[in-house]
């Protein structure tokens, strides 16, 4: 079109969640002209609604139950850890079988060896970005707690502690008075617990992403509203029509979370990306009770975390289509179980928030160059770890794009592992 405005950049990053924002910020700091593009305000999707934990632990993939005693309450829709839409589950059966295969002994070993170096730098990368973007006020030390309602569930979590010992990550096993001393607001101090002190958390995940984005813009980064589905490959690069004209760049990064596979199909690449939905609600604590750190109920799948907006209850996994209507029953069930642990008061928002976690069957993201499209780079599929790993995978991909040797070897995250 004659007279249209063209904005030219070295690289455009599609998706302004924490993964895309951190990728764009690192690229900018490496000297490239960068355009960050999204339909919404940065951090408005899954990066907004999580429990705000930066995990130093986490060496075993998130388990989808397969034992009969665990499956019965799920099938009867009495589980707050896993809920489902039947049509979605039937469609996902091949993916679920593949996911379970990756949760075997050999699969867990491969996952742990790949994820451990990323977790080793996750907290450090977060704190460095926070320090330079005025986001450090949202961060708190003190780790987080895993609570176990039965001896059986505690024993089943031993593999996680085994790998923590292998990789030199400290933890404390607590019960009775020790747990009550650490979190006196809990109603069941007799539970067994594991405290992971090397992790940290934030009081407002959305505000953290917003601060990172504002730092990126202040350092000269460009930001545009646009639909990533309109990305086109052109001679010498990529173009996309945004609200303020056409954006052109020699390189493009796909960091669209649960929407990434849709765009990649348009470029002839298929990735087994499934969606696990999650919800949150904020509540006022009753009777002056308080929490000092996030607390996860391992059997029931929910987390309670103190935030700037009250106590945030985040739910377990819902296996339902990305675009299906929200299911308010998920939050209602999680709240009933949560109130057995902590005295939640009135809700502080009218309706639950819902977001989508983008999950690949081996529980690892794809980070690296497209196997078939020159100049196209991928950074998605972080599952439950987007908030934790966004800063470090953003740095690793940015270093790869500029031709610098990355801080860590990212061969285990290569997109080519899914190409037949």
mmCIF file with all atom_site columns, C-alpha atoms in Angstrom, residues 6-219:
data_model
loop_
_atom_site.group_PDB
_atom_site.id
_atom_site.type_symbol
_atom_site.label_atom_id
_atom_site.label_alt_id
_atom_site.label_comp_id
_atom_site.label_asym_id
_atom_site.label_entity_id
_atom_site.label_seq_id
_atom_site.pdbx_PDB_ins_code
_atom_site.Cartn_x
_atom_site.Cartn_y
_atom_site.Cartn_z
_atom_site.occupancy
_atom_site.B_iso_or_equiv
_atom_site.pdbx_formal_charge
_atom_site.auth_seq_id
_atom_site.auth_comp_id
_atom_site.auth_asym_id
_atom_site.auth_atom_id
_atom_site.pdbx_PDB_model_num
ATOM 1   C CA . UNK A 1 6   ? 7.197   0.599   7.815  1.00 0.00 ? 6   UNK A CA 1
ATOM 2   C CA . UNK A 1 7   ? 9.041   0.151   11.132 1.00 0.00 ? 7   UNK A CA 1
ATOM 3   C CA . UNK A 1 8   ? 12.265  -1.797  10.560 1.00 0.00 ? 8   UNK A CA 1
ATOM 4   C CA . UNK A 1 9   ? 14.081  -3.744  13.283 1.00 0.00 ? 9   UNK A CA 1
ATOM 5   C CA . UNK A 1 10  ? 16.754  -6.379  13.691 1.00 0.00 ? 10  UNK A CA 1
ATOM 6   C CA . UNK A 1 11  ? 14.334  -8.742  15.422 1.00 0.00 ? 11  UNK A CA 1
ATOM 7   C CA . UNK A 1 12  ? 10.670  -8.844  16.398 1.00 0.00 ? 12  UNK A CA 1
ATOM 8   C CA . UNK A 1 13  ? 9.515   -10.807 19.432 1.00 0.00 ? 13  UNK A CA 1
ATOM 9   C CA . UNK A 1 14  ? 5.938   -12.077 19.233 1.00 0.00 ? 14  UNK A CA 1
ATOM 10  C CA . UNK A 1 15  ? 4.343   -12.495 22.630 1.00 0.00 ? 15  UNK A CA 1
ATOM 11  C CA . UNK A 1 16  ? 4.689   -10.182 25.636 1.00 0.00 ? 16  UNK A CA 1
ATOM 12  C CA . UNK A 1 17  ? 4.427   -12.622 28.503 1.00 0.00 ? 17  UNK A CA 1
ATOM 13  C CA . UNK A 1 18  ? 7.400   -12.938 30.789 1.00 0.00 ? 18  UNK A CA 1
ATOM 14  C CA . UNK A 1 19  ? 9.225   -15.155 28.258 1.00 0.00 ? 19  UNK A CA 1
ATOM 15  C CA . UNK A 1 20  ? 8.811   -12.694 25.385 1.00 0.00 ? 20  UNK A CA 1
ATOM 16  C CA . UNK A 1 21  ? 9.488   -9.593  27.488 1.00 0.00 ? 21  UNK A CA 1
ATOM 17  C CA . UNK A 1 22  ? 12.699  -11.081 28.901 1.00 0.00 ? 22  UNK A CA 1
ATOM 18  C CA . UNK A 1 23  ? 13.825  -12.214 25.453 1.00 0.00 ? 23  UNK A CA 1
ATOM 19  C CA . UNK A 1 24  ? 13.232  -8.729  24.068 1.00 0.00 ? 24  UNK A CA 1
ATOM 20  C CA . UNK A 1 25  ? 14.996  -7.067  27.005 1.00 0.00 ? 25  UNK A CA 1
ATOM 21  C CA . UNK A 1 26  ? 18.076  -9.270  26.668 1.00 0.00 ? 26  UNK A CA 1
ATOM 22  C CA . UNK A 1 27  ? 18.192  -8.713  22.898 1.00 0.00 ? 27  UNK A CA 1
ATOM 23  C CA . UNK A 1 28  ? 18.015  -4.976  23.442 1.00 0.00 ? 28  UNK A CA 1
ATOM 24  C CA . UNK A 1 29  ? 20.838  -5.130  25.968 1.00 0.00 ? 29  UNK A CA 1
ATOM 25  C CA . UNK A 1 30  ? 22.918  -7.013  23.416 1.00 0.00 ? 30  UNK A CA 1
ATOM 26  C CA . UNK A 1 31  ? 22.612  -4.051  21.074 1.00 0.00 ? 31  UNK A CA 1
ATOM 27  C CA . UNK A 1 32  ? 19.834  -5.065  18.689 1.00 0.00 ? 32  UNK A CA 1
ATOM 28  C CA . UNK A 1 33  ? 16.874  -2.954  17.579 1.00 0.00 ? 33  UNK A CA 1
ATOM 29  C CA . UNK A 1 34  ? 13.889  -4.903  18.892 1.00 0.00 ? 34  UNK A CA 1
ATOM 30  C CA . UNK A 1 35  ? 10.118  -4.798  18.371 1.00 0.00 ? 35  UNK A CA 1
ATOM 31  C CA . UNK A 1 36  ? 7.959   -6.550  20.980 1.00 0.00 ? 36  UNK A CA 1
ATOM 32  C CA . UNK A 1 37  ? 4.477   -7.347  19.666 1.00 0.00 ? 37  UNK A CA 1
ATOM 33  C CA . UNK A 1 38  ? 1.294   -8.541  21.348 1.00 0.00 ? 38  UNK A CA 1
ATOM 34  C CA . UNK A 1 39  ? -2.463  -8.071  21.139 1.00 0.00 ? 39  UNK A CA 1
ATOM 35  C CA . UNK A 1 40  ? -2.686  -7.218  24.837 1.00 0.00 ? 40  UNK A CA 1
ATOM 36  C CA . UNK A 1 41  ? -0.743  -5.373  27.497 1.00 0.00 ? 41  UNK A CA 1
ATOM 37  C CA . UNK A 1 42  ? 2.462   -7.206  28.496 1.00 0.00 ? 42  UNK A CA 1
ATOM 38  C CA . UNK A 1 43  ? 1.937   -9.924  31.073 1.00 0.00 ? 43  UNK A CA 1
ATOM 39  C CA . UNK A 1 44  ? -1.832  -10.110 30.637 1.00 0.00 ? 44  UNK A CA 1
ATOM 40  C CA . UNK A 1 45  ? -2.064  -13.886 30.065 1.00 0.00 ? 45  UNK A CA 1
ATOM 41  C CA . UNK A 1 46  ? -0.460  -16.754 32.052 1.00 0.00 ? 46  UNK A CA 1
ATOM 42  C CA . UNK A 1 47  ? 2.350   -14.493 33.289 1.00 0.00 ? 47  UNK A CA 1
ATOM 43  C CA . UNK A 1 48  ? -0.252  -12.527 35.242 1.00 0.00 ? 48  UNK A CA 1
ATOM 44  C CA . UNK A 1 49  ? -2.055  -15.287 37.071 1.00 0.00 ? 49  UNK A CA 1
ATOM 45  C CA . UNK A 1 50  ? 0.547   -17.698 38.437 1.00 0.00 ? 50  UNK A CA 1
ATOM 46  C CA . UNK A 1 51  ? 1.637   -18.261 42.037 1.00 0.00 ? 51  UNK A CA 1
ATOM 47  C CA . UNK A 1 52  ? 4.683   -16.009 41.604 1.00 0.00 ? 52  UNK A CA 1
ATOM 48  C CA . UNK A 1 53  ? 7.308   -18.586 42.579 1.00 0.00 ? 53  UNK A CA 1
ATOM 49  C CA . UNK A 1 54  ? 10.863  -18.626 41.206 1.00 0.00 ? 54  UNK A CA 1
ATOM 50  C CA . UNK A 1 55  ? 11.788  -22.255 41.786 1.00 0.00 ? 55  UNK A CA 1
ATOM 51  C CA . UNK A 1 56  ? 15.277  -23.381 42.640 1.00 0.00 ? 56  UNK A CA 1
ATOM 52  C CA . UNK A 1 57  ? 13.864  -26.871 43.100 1.00 0.00 ? 57  UNK A CA 1
ATOM 53  C CA . UNK A 1 58  ? 11.738  -28.820 40.630 1.00 0.00 ? 58  UNK A CA 1
ATOM 54  C CA . UNK A 1 59  ? 13.724  -31.689 39.110 1.00 0.00 ? 59  UNK A CA 1
ATOM 55  C CA . UNK A 1 60  ? 10.795  -34.017 38.401 1.00 0.00 ? 60  UNK A CA 1
ATOM 56  C CA . UNK A 1 61  ? 8.096   -33.263 35.787 1.00 0.00 ? 61  UNK A CA 1
ATOM 57  C CA . UNK A 1 62  ? 4.649   -32.288 37.025 1.00 0.00 ? 62  UNK A CA 1
ATOM 58  C CA . UNK A 1 63  ? 2.938   -35.644 37.558 1.00 0.00 ? 63  UNK A CA 1
ATOM 59  C CA . UNK A 1 64  ? -0.429  -36.483 36.037 1.00 0.00 ? 64  UNK A CA 1
ATOM 60  C CA . UNK A 1 65  ? -1.783  -39.298 38.252 1.00 0.00 ? 65  UNK A CA 1
ATOM 61  C CA . UNK A 1 66  ? -1.995  -42.798 36.791 1.00 0.00 ? 66  UNK A CA 1
ATOM 62  C CA . UNK A 1 67  ? -2.630  -44.973 39.876 1.00 0.00 ? 67  UNK A CA 1
ATOM 63  C CA . UNK A 1 68  ? -6.196  -46.219 40.288 1.00 0.00 ? 68  UNK A CA 1
ATOM 64  C CA . UNK A 1 69  ? -6.627  -44.707 43.764 1.00 0.00 ? 69  UNK A CA 1
ATOM 65  C CA . UNK A 1 70  ? -5.632  -41.316 42.356 1.00 0.00 ? 70  UNK A CA 1
ATOM 66  C CA . UNK A 1 71  ? -7.680  -41.624 39.170 1.00 0.00 ? 71  UNK A CA 1
ATOM 67  C CA . UNK A 1 72  ? -11.015 -42.436 40.839 1.00 0.00 ? 72  UNK A CA 1
ATOM 68  C CA . UNK A 1 73  ? -11.590 -38.973 42.397 1.00 0.00 ? 73  UNK A CA 1
ATOM 69  C CA . UNK A 1 74  ? -10.467 -37.364 39.126 1.00 0.00 ? 74  UNK A CA 1
ATOM 70  C CA . UNK A 1 75  ? -12.936 -39.429 37.100 1.00 0.00 ? 75  UNK A CA 1
ATOM 71  C CA . UNK A 1 76  ? -15.668 -38.588 39.617 1.00 0.00 ? 76  UNK A CA 1
ATOM 72  C CA . UNK A 1 77  ? -14.712 -34.879 39.357 1.00 0.00 ? 77  UNK A CA 1
ATOM 73  C CA . UNK A 1 78  ? -13.882 -34.748 43.062 1.00 0.00 ? 78  UNK A CA 1
ATOM 74  C CA . UNK A 1 79  ? -10.210 -33.865 42.626 1.00 0.00 ? 79  UNK A CA 1
ATOM 75  C CA . UNK A 1 80  ? -8.893  -30.321 42.930 1.00 0.00 ? 80  UNK A CA 1
ATOM 76  C CA . UNK A 1 81  ? -5.507  -31.436 41.597 1.00 0.00 ? 81  UNK A CA 1
ATOM 77  C CA . UNK A 1 82  ? -6.754  -32.476 38.141 1.00 0.00 ? 82  UNK A CA 1
ATOM 78  C CA . UNK A 1 83  ? -10.065 -31.618 36.492 1.00 0.00 ? 83  UNK A CA 1
ATOM 79  C CA . UNK A 1 84  ? -11.043 -32.259 32.902 1.00 0.00 ? 84  UNK A CA 1
ATOM 80  C CA . UNK A 1 85  ? -13.341 -31.871 29.942 1.00 0.00 ? 85  UNK A CA 1
ATOM 81  C CA . UNK A 1 86  ? -14.044 -35.338 28.529 1.00 0.00 ? 86  UNK A CA 1
ATOM 82  C CA . UNK A 1 87  ? -13.873 -34.316 24.863 1.00 0.00 ? 87  UNK A CA 1
ATOM 83  C CA . UNK A 1 88  ? -10.518 -32.637 25.424 1.00 0.00 ? 88  UNK A CA 1
ATOM 84  C CA . UNK A 1 89  ? -9.103  -35.667 27.242 1.00 0.00 ? 89  UNK A CA 1
ATOM 85  C CA . UNK A 1 90  ? -10.179 -38.019 24.446 1.00 0.00 ? 90  UNK A CA 1
ATOM 86  C CA . UNK A 1 91  ? -8.514  -35.755 21.890 1.00 0.00 ? 91  UNK A CA 1
ATOM 87  C CA . UNK A 1 92  ? -5.364  -35.576 24.025 1.00 0.00 ? 92  UNK A CA 1
ATOM 88  C CA . UNK A 1 93  ? -4.999  -39.327 24.669 1.00 0.00 ? 93  UNK A CA 1
ATOM 89  C CA . UNK A 1 94  ? -1.983  -39.749 22.350 1.00 0.00 ? 94  UNK A CA 1
ATOM 90  C CA . UNK A 1 95  ? -0.336  -36.712 23.994 1.00 0.00 ? 95  UNK A CA 1
ATOM 91  C CA . UNK A 1 96  ? -1.119  -38.028 27.490 1.00 0.00 ? 96  UNK A CA 1
ATOM 92  C CA . UNK A 1 97  ? 0.440   -41.418 26.662 1.00 0.00 ? 97  UNK A CA 1
ATOM 93  C CA . UNK A 1 98  ? 3.531   -39.633 25.375 1.00 0.00 ? 98  UNK A CA 1
ATOM 94  C CA . UNK A 1 99  ? 3.626   -37.460 28.495 1.00 0.00 ? 99  UNK A CA 1
ATOM 95  C CA . UNK A 1 100 ? 3.459   -40.505 30.776 1.00 0.00 ? 100 UNK A CA 1
ATOM 96  C CA . UNK A 1 101 ? 6.287   -42.159 28.812 1.00 0.00 ? 101 UNK A CA 1
ATOM 97  C CA . UNK A 1 102 ? 8.434   -39.092 29.462 1.00 0.00 ? 102 UNK A CA 1
ATOM 98  C CA . UNK A 1 103 ? 7.621   -39.456 33.181 1.00 0.00 ? 103 UNK A CA 1
ATOM 99  C CA . UNK A 1 104 ? 9.307   -42.861 33.315 1.00 0.00 ? 104 UNK A CA 1
ATOM 100 C CA . UNK A 1 105 ? 12.583  -43.354 35.159 1.00 0.00 ? 105 UNK A CA 1
ATOM 101 C CA . UNK A 1 106 ? 14.660  -42.624 32.069 1.00 0.00 ? 106 UNK A CA 1
ATOM 102 C CA . UNK A 1 107 ? 12.470  -39.666 31.151 1.00 0.00 ? 107 UNK A CA 1
ATOM 103 C CA . UNK A 1 108 ? 12.780  -38.155 34.612 1.00 0.00 ? 108 UNK A CA 1
ATOM 104 C CA . UNK A 1 109 ? 16.542  -38.531 34.436 1.00 0.00 ? 109 UNK A CA 1
ATOM 105 C CA . UNK A 1 110 ? 16.686  -36.737 31.085 1.00 0.00 ? 110 UNK A CA 1
ATOM 106 C CA . UNK A 1 111 ? 14.398  -33.979 32.352 1.00 0.00 ? 111 UNK A CA 1
ATOM 107 C CA . UNK A 1 112 ? 16.370  -33.420 35.534 1.00 0.00 ? 112 UNK A CA 1
ATOM 108 C CA . UNK A 1 113 ? 19.718  -33.208 33.753 1.00 0.00 ? 113 UNK A CA 1
ATOM 109 C CA . UNK A 1 114 ? 18.361  -30.632 31.312 1.00 0.00 ? 114 UNK A CA 1
ATOM 110 C CA . UNK A 1 115 ? 16.383  -28.519 33.770 1.00 0.00 ? 115 UNK A CA 1
ATOM 111 C CA . UNK A 1 116 ? 18.960  -28.429 36.585 1.00 0.00 ? 116 UNK A CA 1
ATOM 112 C CA . UNK A 1 117 ? 21.344  -25.904 34.936 1.00 0.00 ? 117 UNK A CA 1
ATOM 113 C CA . UNK A 1 118 ? 18.382  -23.621 34.113 1.00 0.00 ? 118 UNK A CA 1
ATOM 114 C CA . UNK A 1 119 ? 17.137  -23.705 37.698 1.00 0.00 ? 119 UNK A CA 1
ATOM 115 C CA . UNK A 1 120 ? 20.650  -23.026 38.957 1.00 0.00 ? 120 UNK A CA 1
ATOM 116 C CA . UNK A 1 121 ? 20.536  -19.592 37.284 1.00 0.00 ? 121 UNK A CA 1
ATOM 117 C CA . UNK A 1 122 ? 16.790  -18.850 37.497 1.00 0.00 ? 122 UNK A CA 1
ATOM 118 C CA . UNK A 1 123 ? 16.782  -16.927 40.787 1.00 0.00 ? 123 UNK A CA 1
ATOM 119 C CA . UNK A 1 124 ? 19.952  -15.034 39.884 1.00 0.00 ? 124 UNK A CA 1
ATOM 120 C CA . UNK A 1 125 ? 18.573  -13.973 36.502 1.00 0.00 ? 125 UNK A CA 1
ATOM 121 C CA . UNK A 1 126 ? 15.302  -12.824 38.044 1.00 0.00 ? 126 UNK A CA 1
ATOM 122 C CA . UNK A 1 127 ? 17.024  -10.749 40.686 1.00 0.00 ? 127 UNK A CA 1
ATOM 123 C CA . UNK A 1 128 ? 19.378  -9.147  38.173 1.00 0.00 ? 128 UNK A CA 1
ATOM 124 C CA . UNK A 1 129 ? 16.524  -8.076  35.895 1.00 0.00 ? 129 UNK A CA 1
ATOM 125 C CA . UNK A 1 130 ? 14.557  -6.904  38.935 1.00 0.00 ? 130 UNK A CA 1
ATOM 126 C CA . UNK A 1 131 ? 17.481  -4.811  40.163 1.00 0.00 ? 131 UNK A CA 1
ATOM 127 C CA . UNK A 1 132 ? 17.843  -3.026  36.827 1.00 0.00 ? 132 UNK A CA 1
ATOM 128 C CA . UNK A 1 133 ? 14.115  -2.445  36.184 1.00 0.00 ? 133 UNK A CA 1
ATOM 129 C CA . UNK A 1 134 ? 12.925  -1.306  39.616 1.00 0.00 ? 134 UNK A CA 1
ATOM 130 C CA . UNK A 1 135 ? 11.055  -4.577  40.165 1.00 0.00 ? 135 UNK A CA 1
ATOM 131 C CA . UNK A 1 136 ? 13.084  -5.738  43.156 1.00 0.00 ? 136 UNK A CA 1
ATOM 132 C CA . UNK A 1 137 ? 10.473  -4.337  45.547 1.00 0.00 ? 137 UNK A CA 1
ATOM 133 C CA . UNK A 1 138 ? 8.157   -7.218  44.580 1.00 0.00 ? 138 UNK A CA 1
ATOM 134 C CA . UNK A 1 139 ? 10.631  -9.975  45.460 1.00 0.00 ? 139 UNK A CA 1
ATOM 135 C CA . UNK A 1 140 ? 10.902  -11.723 48.802 1.00 0.00 ? 140 UNK A CA 1
ATOM 136 C CA . UNK A 1 141 ? 13.160  -14.416 50.179 1.00 0.00 ? 141 UNK A CA 1
ATOM 137 C CA . UNK A 1 142 ? 11.991  -17.236 52.439 1.00 0.00 ? 142 UNK A CA 1
ATOM 138 C CA . UNK A 1 143 ? 11.381  -19.961 49.866 1.00 0.00 ? 143 UNK A CA 1
ATOM 139 C CA . UNK A 1 144 ? 8.136   -21.902 49.703 1.00 0.00 ? 144 UNK A CA 1
ATOM 140 C CA . UNK A 1 145 ? 6.475   -24.882 51.414 1.00 0.00 ? 145 UNK A CA 1
ATOM 141 C CA . UNK A 1 146 ? 5.243   -28.210 50.056 1.00 0.00 ? 146 UNK A CA 1
ATOM 142 C CA . UNK A 1 147 ? 2.592   -29.695 52.368 1.00 0.00 ? 147 UNK A CA 1
ATOM 143 C CA . UNK A 1 148 ? 1.746   -33.413 52.448 1.00 0.00 ? 148 UNK A CA 1
ATOM 144 C CA . UNK A 1 149 ? -1.512  -34.667 53.958 1.00 0.00 ? 149 UNK A CA 1
ATOM 145 C CA . UNK A 1 150 ? -0.410  -38.314 54.039 1.00 0.00 ? 150 UNK A CA 1
ATOM 146 C CA . UNK A 1 151 ? 2.726   -40.320 54.572 1.00 0.00 ? 151 UNK A CA 1
ATOM 147 C CA . UNK A 1 152 ? 2.115   -41.951 51.184 1.00 0.00 ? 152 UNK A CA 1
ATOM 148 C CA . UNK A 1 153 ? 2.270   -38.673 49.267 1.00 0.00 ? 153 UNK A CA 1
ATOM 149 C CA . UNK A 1 154 ? 5.386   -37.674 51.199 1.00 0.00 ? 154 UNK A CA 1
ATOM 150 C CA . UNK A 1 155 ? 7.108   -40.927 50.190 1.00 0.00 ? 155 UNK A CA 1
ATOM 151 C CA . UNK A 1 156 ? 6.076   -40.460 46.554 1.00 0.00 ? 156 UNK A CA 1
ATOM 152 C CA . UNK A 1 157 ? 7.849   -37.099 46.548 1.00 0.00 ? 157 UNK A CA 1
ATOM 153 C CA . UNK A 1 158 ? 11.183  -38.630 47.520 1.00 0.00 ? 158 UNK A CA 1
ATOM 154 C CA . UNK A 1 159 ? 12.442  -38.603 43.922 1.00 0.00 ? 159 UNK A CA 1
ATOM 155 C CA . UNK A 1 160 ? 12.296  -34.809 43.939 1.00 0.00 ? 160 UNK A CA 1
ATOM 156 C CA . UNK A 1 161 ? 14.371  -34.679 47.120 1.00 0.00 ? 161 UNK A CA 1
ATOM 157 C CA . UNK A 1 162 ? 16.811  -37.238 45.729 1.00 0.00 ? 162 UNK A CA 1
ATOM 158 C CA . UNK A 1 163 ? 17.566  -35.042 42.731 1.00 0.00 ? 163 UNK A CA 1
ATOM 159 C CA . UNK A 1 164 ? 17.780  -31.999 44.978 1.00 0.00 ? 164 UNK A CA 1
ATOM 160 C CA . UNK A 1 165 ? 20.555  -33.755 46.880 1.00 0.00 ? 165 UNK A CA 1
ATOM 161 C CA . UNK A 1 166 ? 22.241  -34.720 43.611 1.00 0.00 ? 166 UNK A CA 1
ATOM 162 C CA . UNK A 1 167 ? 22.230  -31.102 42.403 1.00 0.00 ? 167 UNK A CA 1
ATOM 163 C CA . UNK A 1 168 ? 23.109  -29.588 45.754 1.00 0.00 ? 168 UNK A CA 1
ATOM 164 C CA . UNK A 1 169 ? 19.807  -27.816 46.480 1.00 0.00 ? 169 UNK A CA 1
ATOM 165 C CA . UNK A 1 170 ? 18.977  -27.532 50.165 1.00 0.00 ? 170 UNK A CA 1
ATOM 166 C CA . UNK A 1 171 ? 15.648  -28.332 51.773 1.00 0.00 ? 171 UNK A CA 1
ATOM 167 C CA . UNK A 1 172 ? 14.272  -28.876 55.270 1.00 0.00 ? 172 UNK A CA 1
ATOM 168 C CA . UNK A 1 173 ? 11.775  -31.538 56.293 1.00 0.00 ? 173 UNK A CA 1
ATOM 169 C CA . UNK A 1 174 ? 9.326   -30.116 58.818 1.00 0.00 ? 174 UNK A CA 1
ATOM 170 C CA . UNK A 1 175 ? 6.492   -31.332 60.984 1.00 0.00 ? 175 UNK A CA 1
ATOM 171 C CA . UNK A 1 176 ? 4.576   -30.280 64.066 1.00 0.00 ? 176 UNK A CA 1
ATOM 172 C CA . UNK A 1 177 ? 6.072   -27.365 65.937 1.00 0.00 ? 177 UNK A CA 1
ATOM 173 C CA . UNK A 1 178 ? 8.642   -26.517 63.253 1.00 0.00 ? 178 UNK A CA 1
ATOM 174 C CA . UNK A 1 179 ? 5.920   -26.016 60.649 1.00 0.00 ? 179 UNK A CA 1
ATOM 175 C CA . UNK A 1 180 ? 3.759   -24.030 63.067 1.00 0.00 ? 180 UNK A CA 1
ATOM 176 C CA . UNK A 1 181 ? 6.716   -21.804 63.887 1.00 0.00 ? 181 UNK A CA 1
ATOM 177 C CA . UNK A 1 182 ? 7.414   -21.110 60.209 1.00 0.00 ? 182 UNK A CA 1
ATOM 178 C CA . UNK A 1 183 ? 3.757   -20.504 59.227 1.00 0.00 ? 183 UNK A CA 1
ATOM 179 C CA . UNK A 1 184 ? 1.580   -20.014 62.322 1.00 0.00 ? 184 UNK A CA 1
ATOM 180 C CA . UNK A 1 185 ? -1.430  -19.104 60.164 1.00 0.00 ? 185 UNK A CA 1
ATOM 181 C CA . UNK A 1 186 ? -1.866  -22.693 58.934 1.00 0.00 ? 186 UNK A CA 1
ATOM 182 C CA . UNK A 1 187 ? -4.741  -24.602 60.540 1.00 0.00 ? 187 UNK A CA 1
ATOM 183 C CA . UNK A 1 188 ? -3.119  -28.069 60.269 1.00 0.00 ? 188 UNK A CA 1
ATOM 184 C CA . UNK A 1 189 ? 0.392   -27.688 61.688 1.00 0.00 ? 189 UNK A CA 1
ATOM 185 C CA . UNK A 1 190 ? 0.653   -31.469 62.201 1.00 0.00 ? 190 UNK A CA 1
ATOM 186 C CA . UNK A 1 191 ? 1.169   -32.038 58.467 1.00 0.00 ? 191 UNK A CA 1
ATOM 187 C CA . UNK A 1 192 ? 4.493   -33.055 57.033 1.00 0.00 ? 192 UNK A CA 1
ATOM 188 C CA . UNK A 1 193 ? 6.161   -30.367 54.952 1.00 0.00 ? 193 UNK A CA 1
ATOM 189 C CA . UNK A 1 194 ? 9.260   -29.642 52.925 1.00 0.00 ? 194 UNK A CA 1
ATOM 190 C CA . UNK A 1 195 ? 10.680  -26.132 52.952 1.00 0.00 ? 195 UNK A CA 1
ATOM 191 C CA . UNK A 1 196 ? 12.670  -25.070 49.878 1.00 0.00 ? 196 UNK A CA 1
ATOM 192 C CA . UNK A 1 197 ? 14.574  -22.008 51.141 1.00 0.00 ? 197 UNK A CA 1
ATOM 193 C CA . UNK A 1 198 ? 16.611  -21.280 48.007 1.00 0.00 ? 198 UNK A CA 1
ATOM 194 C CA . UNK A 1 199 ? 13.526  -20.440 45.951 1.00 0.00 ? 199 UNK A CA 1
ATOM 195 C CA . UNK A 1 200 ? 12.049  -16.964 46.082 1.00 0.00 ? 200 UNK A CA 1
ATOM 196 C CA . UNK A 1 201 ? 8.637   -15.501 45.292 1.00 0.00 ? 201 UNK A CA 1
ATOM 197 C CA . UNK A 1 202 ? 7.000   -12.240 44.298 1.00 0.00 ? 202 UNK A CA 1
ATOM 198 C CA . UNK A 1 203 ? 4.019   -10.336 45.652 1.00 0.00 ? 203 UNK A CA 1
ATOM 199 C CA . UNK A 1 204 ? 2.650   -9.432  42.200 1.00 0.00 ? 204 UNK A CA 1
ATOM 200 C CA . UNK A 1 205 ? 3.680   -11.459 39.115 1.00 0.00 ? 205 UNK A CA 1
ATOM 201 C CA . UNK A 1 206 ? 1.880   -9.159  36.673 1.00 0.00 ? 206 UNK A CA 1
ATOM 202 C CA . UNK A 1 207 ? 3.605   -6.093  38.119 1.00 0.00 ? 207 UNK A CA 1
ATOM 203 C CA . UNK A 1 208 ? 6.978   -7.790  37.730 1.00 0.00 ? 208 UNK A CA 1
ATOM 204 C CA . UNK A 1 209 ? 6.391   -8.388  34.016 1.00 0.00 ? 209 UNK A CA 1
ATOM 205 C CA . UNK A 1 210 ? 5.145   -4.840  33.637 1.00 0.00 ? 210 UNK A CA 1
ATOM 206 C CA . UNK A 1 211 ? 8.302   -3.491  35.310 1.00 0.00 ? 211 UNK A CA 1
ATOM 207 C CA . UNK A 1 212 ? 10.522  -5.601  33.042 1.00 0.00 ? 212 UNK A CA 1
ATOM 208 C CA . UNK A 1 213 ? 8.606   -4.280  30.015 1.00 0.00 ? 213 UNK A CA 1
ATOM 209 C CA . UNK A 1 214 ? 8.895   -0.662  31.150 1.00 0.00 ? 214 UNK A CA 1
ATOM 210 C CA . UNK A 1 215 ? 12.614  -1.161  31.618 1.00 0.00 ? 215 UNK A CA 1
ATOM 211 C CA . UNK A 1 216 ? 12.818  -2.555  28.087 1.00 0.00 ? 216 UNK A CA 1
ATOM 212 C CA . UNK A 1 217 ? 10.979  0.469   26.659 1.00 0.00 ? 217 UNK A CA 1
ATOM 213 C CA . UNK A 1 218 ? 13.125  2.907   28.654 1.00 0.00 ? 218 UNK A CA 1
ATOM 214 C CA . UNK A 1 219 ? 16.202  1.260   27.150 1.00 0.00 ? 219 UNK A CA 1
#
